[in-house]
Short mmCIF file of C-alpha atoms in Angstrom, two decimals:
data_model
loop_
_atom_site.label_atom_id
_atom_site.label_comp_id
_atom_site.label_asym_id
_atom_site.label_seq_id
_atom_site.Cartn_x
_atom_site.Cartn_y
_atom_site.Cartn_z
CA UNK A 1 0.00 -80.39 -40.30
CA UNK A 2 3.59 -80.14 -39.07
CA UNK A 3 2.91 -82.49 -36.15
CA UNK A 4 1.41 -85.12 -38.43
CA UNK A 5 4.44 -84.97 -40.74
CA UNK A 6 6.82 -85.39 -37.81
CA UNK A 7 4.79 -88.33 -36.52
CA UNK A 8 4.81 -89.99 -39.96
CA UNK A 9 8.60 -89.60 -40.12
CA UNK A 10 8.96 -91.06 -36.64
CA UNK A 11 6.77 -94.07 -37.47
CA UNK A 12 8.72 -94.64 -40.71
CA UNK A 13 12.03 -94.47 -38.83
CA UNK A 14 10.82 -96.90 -36.18
CA UNK A 15 9.54 -99.31 -38.83
CA UNK A 16 12.90 -99.25 -40.59
CA UNK A 17 14.73 -99.87 -37.34
CA UNK A 18 12.60 -102.82 -36.34
CA UNK A 19 12.53 -104.46 -39.75
CA UNK A 20 16.26 -103.89 -40.23
CA UNK A 21 17.05 -105.64 -36.96
CA UNK A 22 14.61 -108.44 -37.59
CA UNK A 23 15.83 -109.04 -41.13
CA UNK A 24 19.42 -109.06 -39.90
CA UNK A 25 18.60 -111.73 -37.36
CA UNK A 26 16.51 -113.67 -39.88
CA UNK A 27 19.37 -113.48 -42.38
CA UNK A 28 21.77 -114.79 -39.72
CA UNK A 29 19.42 -117.69 -38.92
CA UNK A 30 19.13 -118.51 -42.63
CA UNK A 31 22.92 -118.42 -43.00
CA UNK A 32 23.49 -120.79 -40.07
CA UNK A 33 21.06 -123.34 -41.51
CA UNK A 34 22.23 -122.91 -45.12
CA UNK A 35 25.86 -123.46 -44.23
CA UNK A 36 25.28 -126.49 -42.04
CA UNK A 37 25.92 -129.87 -43.65
CA UNK A 38 23.37 -131.51 -41.34
CA UNK A 39 20.15 -130.66 -39.49
CA UNK A 40 20.72 -128.57 -36.34
CA UNK A 41 19.10 -128.62 -32.94
CA UNK A 42 18.07 -125.20 -31.68
CA UNK A 43 20.85 -125.22 -29.10
CA UNK A 44 23.47 -125.99 -31.76
CA UNK A 45 22.11 -123.24 -34.00
CA UNK A 46 22.17 -120.69 -31.18
CA UNK A 47 25.79 -121.57 -30.34
CA UNK A 48 26.74 -120.90 -33.97
CA UNK A 49 24.72 -117.66 -33.97
CA UNK A 50 26.59 -116.51 -30.84
CA UNK A 51 29.97 -117.23 -32.43
CA UNK A 52 29.24 -115.83 -35.90
CA UNK A 53 26.86 -112.94 -35.15
CA UNK A 54 27.62 -111.65 -31.63
CA UNK A 55 26.38 -108.15 -32.55
CA UNK A 56 22.91 -109.54 -33.30
CA UNK A 57 22.40 -112.02 -30.49
CA UNK A 58 22.97 -109.48 -27.73
CA UNK A 59 19.62 -107.90 -28.54
CA UNK A 60 17.70 -111.07 -27.68
CA UNK A 61 16.85 -111.90 -24.06
CA UNK A 62 16.06 -115.51 -24.94
CA UNK A 63 18.12 -116.38 -28.00
CA UNK A 64 16.70 -119.89 -28.32
CA UNK A 65 13.12 -118.57 -28.33
CA UNK A 66 13.98 -115.90 -30.91
CA UNK A 67 15.75 -118.40 -33.17
CA UNK A 68 12.90 -120.91 -32.84
CA UNK A 69 10.40 -118.22 -33.82
CA UNK A 70 12.44 -117.40 -36.94
CA UNK A 71 12.92 -121.09 -37.78
CA UNK A 72 9.16 -121.66 -37.55
CA UNK A 73 8.56 -118.70 -39.86
CA UNK A 74 11.13 -120.04 -42.34
CA UNK A 75 9.34 -123.39 -42.18
CA UNK A 76 6.09 -121.66 -43.16
CA UNK A 77 7.97 -120.06 -46.07
CA UNK A 78 9.11 -123.59 -47.10
CA UNK A 79 12.76 -122.55 -46.74
CA UNK A 80 13.39 -124.82 -43.77
CA UNK A 81 12.22 -128.28 -42.78
CA UNK A 82 11.60 -129.28 -39.16
CA UNK A 83 11.58 -132.85 -37.88
CA UNK A 84 12.64 -134.97 -34.91
CA UNK A 85 16.10 -136.52 -34.85
CA UNK A 86 16.87 -140.08 -33.72
CA UNK A 87 16.67 -138.95 -30.08
CA UNK A 88 13.30 -137.25 -30.56
CA UNK A 89 14.75 -133.73 -30.44
CA UNK A 90 13.47 -131.14 -32.92
CA UNK A 91 15.98 -130.26 -35.63
CA UNK A 92 15.97 -127.68 -38.41
CA UNK A 93 17.31 -128.18 -41.91
CA UNK A 94 17.66 -125.79 -44.84
CA UNK A 95 15.66 -127.06 -47.82
CA UNK A 96 18.21 -127.50 -50.57
CA UNK A 97 17.36 -126.82 -54.20
CA UNK A 98 16.70 -130.01 -56.21
#
């Protein structure tokens, strides 16, 4: 019984660690898009992330891929809109309240 309890505690601790990191990065991605006064290309967003949240971006091998994954998820949540700019490059925009 003791081993099972220890394993449950370990799993709970790991879950908290992963979700805490992920939510911190997701929150940073949300902030970058919310504070922008125009749609951002992924590269622009990652440059802002690097400047504003250096403690978070160091954990990501491919920052652009990580940010794109979060942006896609936020699009599914209807928090962000994705479209092509005038040059045909994908951009991300926070959906403002009406």
